[in-house]
């Protein structure tokens, strides 16, 4: 009893709790919510913005960001830029994928495309377009990027070398065009621009490893697109790098024969790209010596850049097909010079790549050639176009020294085949002008008239002969036919032949018939009127009359006939 009272006293004295148990559930929910929010922000990826020219195929909340076909992000929102010229795509990249957000990373939209290498992105026809990212190598990270409108030709982390090509000629390259080394595709053209100040096309290319080690300072690049037609003394040939370059084009590079490799080149080194392999030697810039040829012939067809050769080997280039009048007058001091000064560039590097053969050494060689009798003449380079070139050749006209025309050493001029032909034609024309053409023409007309008469007579004789031949032919044909018939007839008259037996039988029948009609013939011969009158019949017997004698009967017949 006392124990119960003590317990009740303790219960009465204990203070009441101020927090109701009903708040436990909301507190638990709050804690869970805080944990979820924390987890959300803890696991939330990095947000970036990528700028594109168009949002074709992109859908907010659906389009994904991929790398090597693995989802690493999702497009959250698509909006316009401030100037309304481009599209801003907001992407949330998954946590832990920040390494793809280097400053030099590349973004582009993968959608169906038709290009020189075929059709790509066909799988997006069903799944929809997506954004592909290629991680860069920079240590700096960014949140704003400019996307590419087409997939990059080479990945940003590819091993190789980036180079620049420039072209001032007719070479036109396309993005994606292959880079070829001796038949192997080793790279591609990545981009192209045009410099309107330098008036040249500029291209960025990439050469894959390990072929990038083949690119040195003396490497040459040329356009291998299409077919190269070549006609020379060996015949006609068609050349092209490969079937792919024939269809899509390509750039080829190599170290030309006779050239040393040289040193390696750094990233983005600049090379010139030539229109063809043959044009490399023509367009290359060489060290040169200047000479002059005082031409006495016409220089029509000679152009700047025309070849200068020695016995068929090119050793230089025509710098000026004719010297300007004021420059010539300044050198000569008068206007009496009738010869045409042609400036030549003699380029020793075309003959030798030996660095020991300097310009001074080659100048001494050229001076010796001139003293030994080397001269220059104009020759035909192309018969179709009529273009000319300068040809050097030795002669027996030795000289004691080398003459000069102002600052230029003179290579003596000798009229070539063109000049000689021109003079020969002039001589022939002069002789023709001195001929008595009118008298000659009259004689020719008389000769033609006589010839016409002779031809007419010959024509008539020919017709008569032809008629005789035709008649002889007909006679021969008839005679041949008669001989054939005669032979057939003779063969038919043989004793064993059917014709012979038939004729023999007919003759026998004829003999019998003649024997039968012979009495009739005799009667008719004795009495021709027997055919007209019937034979006299005996008179009817008179009753009791005596028969007449034969004499009386004939006498009575004669009386009737009279």
XYZ file of C-alpha atoms in Angstrom:
562
model
C 0.000 0.000 0.000
C 2.772 2.374 0.835
C 4.641 1.321 -2.268
C 1.685 2.231 -4.477
C 1.386 5.626 -2.876
C 5.108 6.286 -3.450
C 4.836 5.385 -7.146
C 1.817 7.607 -7.650
C 3.619 10.413 -5.870
C 6.583 10.043 -8.256
C 4.323 10.111 -11.259
C 2.644 13.213 -10.115
C 5.912 14.978 -9.442
C 7.493 14.127 -12.957
C 7.266 17.071 -15.479
C 5.243 16.603 -18.657
C 7.083 16.439 -22.123
C 6.718 19.608 -24.285
C 7.341 17.833 -27.709
C 4.578 15.696 -29.007
C 5.454 12.355 -30.492
C 3.453 13.249 -33.574
C 6.343 15.455 -34.820
C 8.662 12.492 -35.207
C 7.374 11.634 -38.715
C 7.729 15.166 -40.133
C 11.234 15.369 -38.717
C 12.143 12.099 -40.349
C 10.690 13.308 -43.669
C 12.657 16.539 -43.368
C 15.851 14.656 -42.768
C 15.172 12.424 -45.744
C 14.464 15.454 -47.929
C 17.650 17.160 -46.805
C 19.564 13.983 -47.565
C 18.006 13.748 -51.031
C 18.757 17.378 -51.774
C 22.303 16.928 -50.600
C 22.643 13.783 -52.673
C 21.186 15.567 -55.696
C 23.614 18.450 -55.504
C 26.390 16.088 -54.568
C 25.764 13.977 -57.694
C 24.734 16.821 -59.995
C 27.063 17.159 -62.989
C 28.691 20.224 -64.485
C 26.595 22.479 -66.671
C 28.110 23.758 -69.932
C 26.898 25.784 -72.908
C 27.678 24.826 -76.508
C 26.983 27.209 -79.376
C 25.670 25.870 -82.702
C 24.336 27.511 -85.848
C 21.198 25.361 -85.805
C 19.306 23.104 -83.395
C 18.271 20.644 -86.098
C 17.616 17.245 -84.506
C 18.237 18.459 -80.908
C 15.507 18.105 -78.232
C 15.760 19.387 -74.655
C 15.592 16.608 -72.052
C 16.076 13.925 -74.688
C 19.221 14.536 -76.746
C 22.277 13.027 -75.069
C 25.972 13.855 -75.023
C 28.174 10.915 -76.008
C 31.768 9.894 -76.291
C 32.553 6.665 -78.111
C 28.857 5.758 -77.961
C 28.716 6.114 -74.118
C 26.224 8.591 -72.589
C 28.028 11.199 -70.469
C 25.474 14.027 -70.433
C 22.016 15.285 -71.337
C 20.700 18.378 -73.100
C 18.656 20.383 -70.573
C 17.655 23.443 -72.515
C 17.911 25.030 -75.974
C 17.728 28.797 -76.389
C 18.819 31.652 -78.654
C 21.952 33.690 -78.141
C 21.684 37.370 -77.273
C 22.030 38.433 -80.924
C 19.562 35.731 -82.070
C 22.113 34.554 -84.656
C 23.084 31.259 -83.036
C 21.683 28.568 -80.734
C 22.863 27.959 -77.159
C 22.522 24.349 -76.022
C 22.721 23.834 -72.235
C 24.138 20.423 -71.338
C 24.553 18.765 -67.976
C 27.634 16.572 -67.951
C 27.623 13.646 -65.566
C 29.735 13.874 -62.415
C 33.182 12.435 -62.929
C 33.222 13.317 -66.656
C 34.828 16.736 -66.190
C 37.925 15.526 -68.070
C 35.953 15.918 -71.304
C 35.566 19.650 -70.647
C 39.115 20.724 -71.516
C 39.410 24.077 -73.207
C 40.299 22.509 -76.582
C 37.576 19.822 -76.505
C 35.456 19.516 -79.633
C 31.647 19.229 -79.835
C 29.567 18.419 -82.922
C 26.130 17.049 -83.767
C 25.949 13.528 -85.187
C 23.216 13.276 -87.795
C 22.907 11.522 -91.178
C 25.437 12.983 -93.628
C 26.442 12.213 -97.189
C 30.110 12.856 -97.950
C 32.961 11.826 -100.215
C 33.644 8.774 -98.040
C 30.049 7.583 -97.953
C 26.993 7.980 -95.719
C 27.511 8.400 -91.970
C 25.142 8.670 -89.004
C 22.521 6.280 -90.373
C 21.866 4.923 -86.852
C 20.477 8.328 -85.845
C 17.520 7.869 -88.201
C 15.826 5.786 -85.468
C 17.452 6.961 -82.244
C 17.660 10.633 -83.160
C 20.618 12.991 -83.365
C 23.076 13.295 -80.496
C 26.073 15.449 -79.574
C 29.530 13.898 -79.719
C 32.479 15.236 -77.709
C 36.183 14.670 -78.262
C 38.309 15.389 -75.201
C 41.088 17.910 -75.581
C 44.595 17.863 -74.159
C 44.592 21.260 -72.453
C 44.934 21.489 -68.662
C 42.461 24.373 -68.591
C 38.740 23.676 -68.308
C 35.871 25.695 -69.764
C 32.092 25.855 -69.611
C 31.429 27.658 -72.883
C 32.257 26.040 -76.216
C 31.645 26.661 -79.916
C 30.418 23.506 -81.609
C 31.506 22.273 -85.028
C 29.026 22.080 -87.887
C 30.606 18.862 -89.154
C 32.619 16.087 -87.493
C 36.346 16.825 -87.132
C 38.568 15.098 -89.640
C 41.059 14.011 -86.979
C 40.593 13.650 -83.218
C 42.144 16.360 -81.084
C 44.345 13.845 -79.270
C 45.550 12.047 -82.411
C 49.285 11.447 -82.697
C 50.838 13.190 -85.690
C 51.647 16.639 -87.015
C 49.514 19.599 -88.091
C 50.747 21.474 -91.184
C 49.670 24.431 -93.301
C 49.539 24.419 -97.095
C 49.287 27.525 -99.278
C 48.399 27.690 -102.959
C 48.448 30.616 -105.364
C 47.657 28.496 -108.401
C 44.593 26.627 -109.585
C 44.762 23.982 -106.846
C 41.468 23.755 -104.921
C 41.277 21.339 -101.992
C 38.201 20.166 -100.121
C 37.844 19.385 -96.429
C 38.371 15.675 -95.852
C 40.513 15.226 -98.963
C 43.119 12.502 -98.240
C 46.859 13.069 -97.864
C 48.767 10.392 -99.812
C 52.312 9.100 -99.389
C 53.328 6.604 -102.092
C 49.830 5.162 -102.297
C 49.096 5.145 -98.543
C 46.457 7.439 -97.045
C 48.286 9.059 -94.121
C 46.180 12.120 -93.284
C 43.497 14.523 -94.426
C 42.662 18.181 -95.058
C 41.026 19.611 -91.927
C 40.031 23.148 -92.927
C 40.446 25.757 -95.647
C 40.416 29.550 -95.849
C 41.304 32.224 -98.384
C 43.613 35.139 -97.635
C 42.366 38.061 -99.724
C 45.439 40.111 -98.801
C 48.027 37.588 -99.979
C 45.610 36.242 -102.631
C 46.280 32.656 -101.690
C 44.308 29.666 -100.450
C 45.354 28.303 -97.057
C 44.697 24.785 -95.820
C 45.201 23.021 -92.481
C 46.169 19.370 -92.848
C 47.061 16.587 -90.434
C 49.534 13.745 -91.062
C 49.132 10.700 -88.834
C 51.966 9.028 -86.969
C 54.351 7.458 -87.851
C 54.205 9.011 -91.321
C 54.652 12.483 -89.846
C 58.348 11.636 -89.435
C 58.627 11.594 -93.245
C 57.774 15.296 -93.476
C 61.003 17.332 -93.569
C 62.039 20.790 -94.688
C 62.679 19.594 -98.273
C 59.410 17.675 -98.627
C 57.200 18.698 -101.560
C 53.386 18.635 -101.713
C 51.372 18.534 -104.953
C 47.826 17.979 -106.112
C 47.269 14.416 -107.325
C 43.589 14.859 -108.212
C 42.321 13.634 -111.568
C 44.383 12.155 -114.400
C 47.746 13.400 -115.653
C 48.087 13.039 -119.443
C 51.659 12.840 -120.652
C 52.933 12.501 -124.211
C 56.659 12.248 -124.909
C 59.135 10.365 -127.049
C 58.335 7.165 -125.132
C 54.640 7.346 -125.981
C 51.431 8.452 -124.325
C 50.714 7.681 -120.664
C 47.954 8.343 -118.142
C 48.912 8.696 -114.482
C 46.802 8.925 -111.324
C 47.622 8.169 -107.678
C 44.697 5.839 -106.911
C 41.075 5.200 -107.806
C 39.973 7.100 -104.683
C 41.946 10.223 -105.615
C 40.577 9.937 -109.141
C 37.055 10.263 -107.718
C 37.571 12.515 -104.679
C 40.977 14.113 -105.254
C 43.968 14.144 -102.945
C 47.285 15.694 -101.950
C 50.494 13.721 -102.341
C 53.853 14.417 -100.727
C 57.315 12.953 -101.070
C 60.986 13.818 -101.187
C 61.915 14.422 -104.809
C 64.773 12.508 -106.336
C 68.163 14.089 -105.818
C 67.183 16.181 -102.805
C 68.474 15.641 -99.278
C 65.835 15.068 -96.551
C 66.740 18.121 -94.505
C 65.652 18.792 -90.940
C 62.320 17.992 -89.326
C 59.606 20.641 -89.118
C 57.551 21.890 -86.146
C 53.781 21.858 -85.758
C 51.890 24.089 -88.227
C 54.895 24.486 -90.535
C 53.916 26.015 -93.892
C 54.495 24.340 -97.267
C 53.501 25.354 -100.767
C 51.218 22.946 -102.616
C 51.842 22.701 -106.382
C 49.360 21.986 -109.148
C 51.253 18.846 -110.231
C 54.468 16.992 -109.594
C 55.942 18.272 -112.850
C 55.283 21.890 -111.892
C 57.421 21.632 -108.735
C 60.654 22.009 -110.649
C 59.143 24.760 -112.804
C 57.632 26.852 -110.004
C 60.356 26.354 -107.447
C 62.338 29.469 -106.543
C 66.010 28.960 -107.430
C 69.108 31.042 -106.992
C 70.034 32.375 -110.408
C 72.481 34.292 -112.593
C 71.170 36.848 -115.082
C 72.307 36.906 -118.721
C 71.032 38.661 -121.823
C 70.529 37.478 -125.406
C 70.250 40.134 -128.137
C 67.702 38.473 -130.416
C 67.591 39.396 -134.098
C 64.509 37.285 -134.867
C 60.893 37.793 -133.857
C 60.140 36.999 -130.209
C 56.460 36.287 -130.868
C 55.602 33.185 -128.834
C 58.329 33.765 -126.231
C 56.787 34.311 -122.803
C 57.900 35.035 -119.258
C 58.752 31.761 -117.565
C 59.635 29.970 -120.808
C 62.340 27.319 -120.336
C 66.009 27.822 -121.125
C 67.725 24.550 -121.958
C 71.144 23.302 -122.911
C 70.974 20.359 -125.309
C 67.505 19.497 -124.009
C 68.352 19.894 -120.292
C 66.585 22.770 -118.598
C 69.033 25.104 -116.876
C 67.027 28.300 -116.505
C 64.005 30.463 -117.179
C 63.168 33.475 -119.332
C 62.888 36.406 -116.919
C 61.869 39.048 -119.488
C 60.919 38.130 -123.076
C 61.879 41.677 -124.050
C 63.516 44.493 -122.152
C 61.500 47.663 -121.667
C 62.294 50.441 -124.145
C 63.345 52.971 -121.525
C 65.599 50.426 -119.827
C 67.222 49.528 -123.150
C 67.740 53.185 -123.991
C 69.314 53.813 -120.589
C 71.823 51.021 -121.234
C 72.599 51.743 -124.889
C 72.310 55.514 -124.661
C 70.439 55.781 -127.961
C 67.474 54.394 -129.853
C 69.563 52.785 -132.588
C 69.474 49.301 -131.056
C 67.315 47.108 -133.297
C 68.016 43.854 -131.506
C 65.612 42.716 -128.779
C 67.244 42.139 -125.369
C 65.878 38.985 -123.695
C 66.810 38.523 -120.021
C 67.538 34.953 -118.884
C 67.837 33.417 -115.420
C 70.410 30.637 -115.330
C 69.629 28.423 -112.311
C 72.495 26.121 -111.251
C 70.348 24.152 -108.775
C 68.511 22.587 -111.710
C 71.730 20.812 -112.645
C 73.166 19.918 -109.242
C 72.047 19.713 -105.622
C 75.655 19.855 -104.483
C 75.995 22.821 -102.156
C 79.620 23.230 -103.239
C 78.441 24.364 -106.684
C 77.813 27.996 -105.733
C 76.726 30.838 -108.005
C 80.313 32.041 -108.304
C 81.517 28.613 -109.377
C 78.729 28.280 -111.934
C 79.385 31.812 -113.259
C 82.971 30.823 -113.996
C 81.629 27.754 -115.812
C 79.170 29.824 -117.870
C 81.861 32.354 -118.821
C 84.037 29.501 -120.044
C 81.153 28.073 -122.084
C 80.576 31.443 -123.748
C 84.270 31.815 -124.609
C 84.246 28.269 -126.013
C 81.454 29.205 -128.420
C 78.129 28.539 -126.690
C 75.350 30.567 -128.321
C 71.599 30.977 -127.905
C 68.760 30.572 -130.389
C 64.969 30.471 -130.361
C 63.338 27.067 -130.733
C 59.772 25.803 -130.805
C 58.514 24.551 -127.443
C 54.983 23.573 -128.472
C 53.842 23.103 -132.057
C 50.165 23.449 -131.160
C 50.428 26.766 -129.291
C 53.432 28.141 -131.153
C 55.267 28.933 -127.911
C 59.037 29.396 -128.010
C 61.950 28.654 -125.706
C 65.622 29.626 -125.588
C 68.027 26.865 -126.503
C 71.775 26.966 -125.808
C 74.147 24.935 -127.946
C 77.908 24.802 -128.556
C 79.573 26.032 -131.741
C 83.037 26.558 -133.193
C 82.846 30.350 -132.842
C 85.250 30.876 -129.960
C 85.536 34.279 -128.259
C 88.353 35.914 -126.377
C 86.118 37.448 -123.701
C 82.550 37.770 -122.496
C 80.805 40.939 -123.670
C 78.304 42.834 -121.539
C 75.066 44.679 -122.201
C 74.924 47.018 -119.265
C 75.154 44.820 -116.140
C 74.222 41.645 -118.040
C 76.751 39.253 -119.629
C 75.839 38.560 -123.261
C 75.227 35.071 -124.603
C 75.808 35.371 -128.382
C 72.701 34.893 -130.517
C 72.535 32.582 -133.492
C 69.450 32.406 -135.725
C 67.742 29.115 -135.082
C 65.626 26.937 -137.287
C 62.779 29.449 -137.106
C 64.937 32.348 -138.298
C 66.592 30.230 -140.973
C 63.205 29.039 -142.198
C 61.942 32.626 -142.302
C 64.919 33.750 -144.376
C 64.515 30.777 -146.703
C 60.854 31.620 -147.174
C 61.751 35.236 -147.927
C 64.298 34.079 -150.497
C 61.775 31.773 -152.131
C 59.157 34.530 -152.217
C 61.651 36.923 -153.800
C 62.443 34.384 -156.511
C 58.741 33.873 -157.113
C 58.233 37.634 -157.433
C 61.011 37.798 -160.064
C 59.392 35.127 -162.212
C 57.370 36.089 -165.353
C 54.217 34.683 -163.886
C 51.817 36.006 -166.576
C 53.708 34.326 -169.400
C 54.070 31.190 -167.376
C 50.349 31.190 -166.615
C 49.500 31.621 -170.332
C 51.754 28.701 -171.233
C 50.161 26.643 -168.517
C 46.678 27.536 -169.819
C 47.683 26.450 -173.364
C 49.117 23.274 -171.984
C 45.911 22.670 -170.051
C 43.790 23.222 -173.202
C 45.919 20.766 -175.159
C 45.747 18.397 -172.310
C 41.946 18.621 -172.328
C 41.859 17.793 -176.063
C 44.220 14.885 -175.545
C 42.132 13.682 -172.656
C 38.958 13.845 -174.751
C 40.615 11.800 -177.537
C 41.923 9.352 -175.036
C 38.455 9.166 -173.513
C 36.856 8.360 -176.879
C 39.505 5.735 -177.599
C 38.943 4.282 -174.222
C 35.173 4.073 -174.848
C 35.742 2.338 -178.227
C 38.159 -0.077 -176.664
C 35.680 -0.743 -173.916
C 32.899 -1.477 -176.443
C 35.201 -3.823 -178.355
C 36.101 -5.579 -175.171
C 32.403 -5.914 -174.301
C 31.617 -7.384 -177.756
C 34.564 -9.739 -177.553
C 33.342 -10.809 -174.179
C 29.838 -11.497 -175.534
C 31.289 -13.448 -178.470
C 33.471 -15.474 -176.187
C 30.469 -16.226 -174.002
C 28.357 -17.354 -177.024
C 31.208 -19.469 -178.383
C 31.674 -21.112 -175.026
C 27.929 -21.904 -174.877
C 28.013 -23.402 -178.405
C 31.000 -25.559 -177.526
C 29.182 -26.852 -174.490
C 26.086 -27.728 -176.570
C 28.226 -29.404 -179.236
C 29.997 -31.491 -176.634
C 26.660 -32.521 -175.148
C 25.374 -33.401 -178.654
C 28.429 -35.483 -179.471
C 28.154 -37.293 -176.189
C 24.484 -38.067 -177.037
C 25.410 -39.664 -180.437
C 27.454 -42.463 -178.988
C 26.141 -46.008 -179.863
C 25.320 -46.783 -176.287
C 23.399 -43.581 -175.676
C 19.615 -43.436 -175.501
C 19.480 -40.759 -178.183
C 21.389 -42.933 -180.609
C 19.020 -45.861 -180.044
C 15.952 -43.612 -180.378
C 17.215 -42.160 -183.654
C 18.026 -45.629 -184.973
C 14.481 -46.838 -184.153
C 12.982 -43.778 -185.808
C 15.024 -44.403 -188.952
C 13.789 -48.001 -189.142
C 10.186 -46.868 -188.776
C 10.810 -44.238 -191.398
C 12.115 -46.906 -193.819
C 8.970 -48.991 -193.280
C 6.747 -45.996 -193.848
C 8.643 -45.016 -197.002
C 8.257 -48.557 -198.307
C 4.509 -48.376 -197.765
C 3.986 -45.044 -199.425
C 6.371 -45.668 -202.299
C 3.593 -47.155 -204.586
C 1.403 -44.151 -203.859
C 4.229 -41.832 -204.749
C 4.744 -43.671 -207.996
C 1.024 -43.415 -208.831
C 0.953 -39.733 -208.084
C 4.090 -39.266 -210.102
C 2.446 -41.005 -213.085
C -0.942 -39.407 -212.582
C -0.926 -36.235 -210.508
C -4.731 -35.767 -210.574
C -5.200 -38.923 -208.705
C -5.331 -36.967 -205.415
C -8.209 -34.837 -206.771
C -10.356 -37.439 -208.431
C -11.428 -40.726 -207.095
C -10.379 -43.799 -209.070
C -12.758 -44.994 -211.908
C -15.007 -47.689 -210.738
C -16.321 -50.365 -213.082
C -19.747 -49.547 -214.637
C -22.760 -51.269 -213.464
C -23.506 -54.322 -215.408
C -26.332 -54.155 -217.798
C -28.673 -57.024 -217.794
C -27.854 -59.542 -220.423
C -24.928 -57.354 -221.538
C -21.610 -58.733 -222.348
C -18.746 -57.685 -220.140
C -16.465 -54.948 -221.525
C -12.935 -55.476 -222.168
C -10.192 -53.608 -220.388
C -9.496 -51.499 -223.419
C -13.056 -50.374 -223.660
C -13.173 -49.418 -220.080
C -10.069 -47.228 -220.346
C -11.349 -45.581 -223.517
C -14.604 -44.765 -221.854
C -12.753 -43.243 -218.875
C -10.706 -41.036 -221.143
C -13.781 -39.692 -222.789
C -15.275 -38.706 -219.501
C -12.168 -36.942 -218.490
C -12.186 -34.902 -221.671
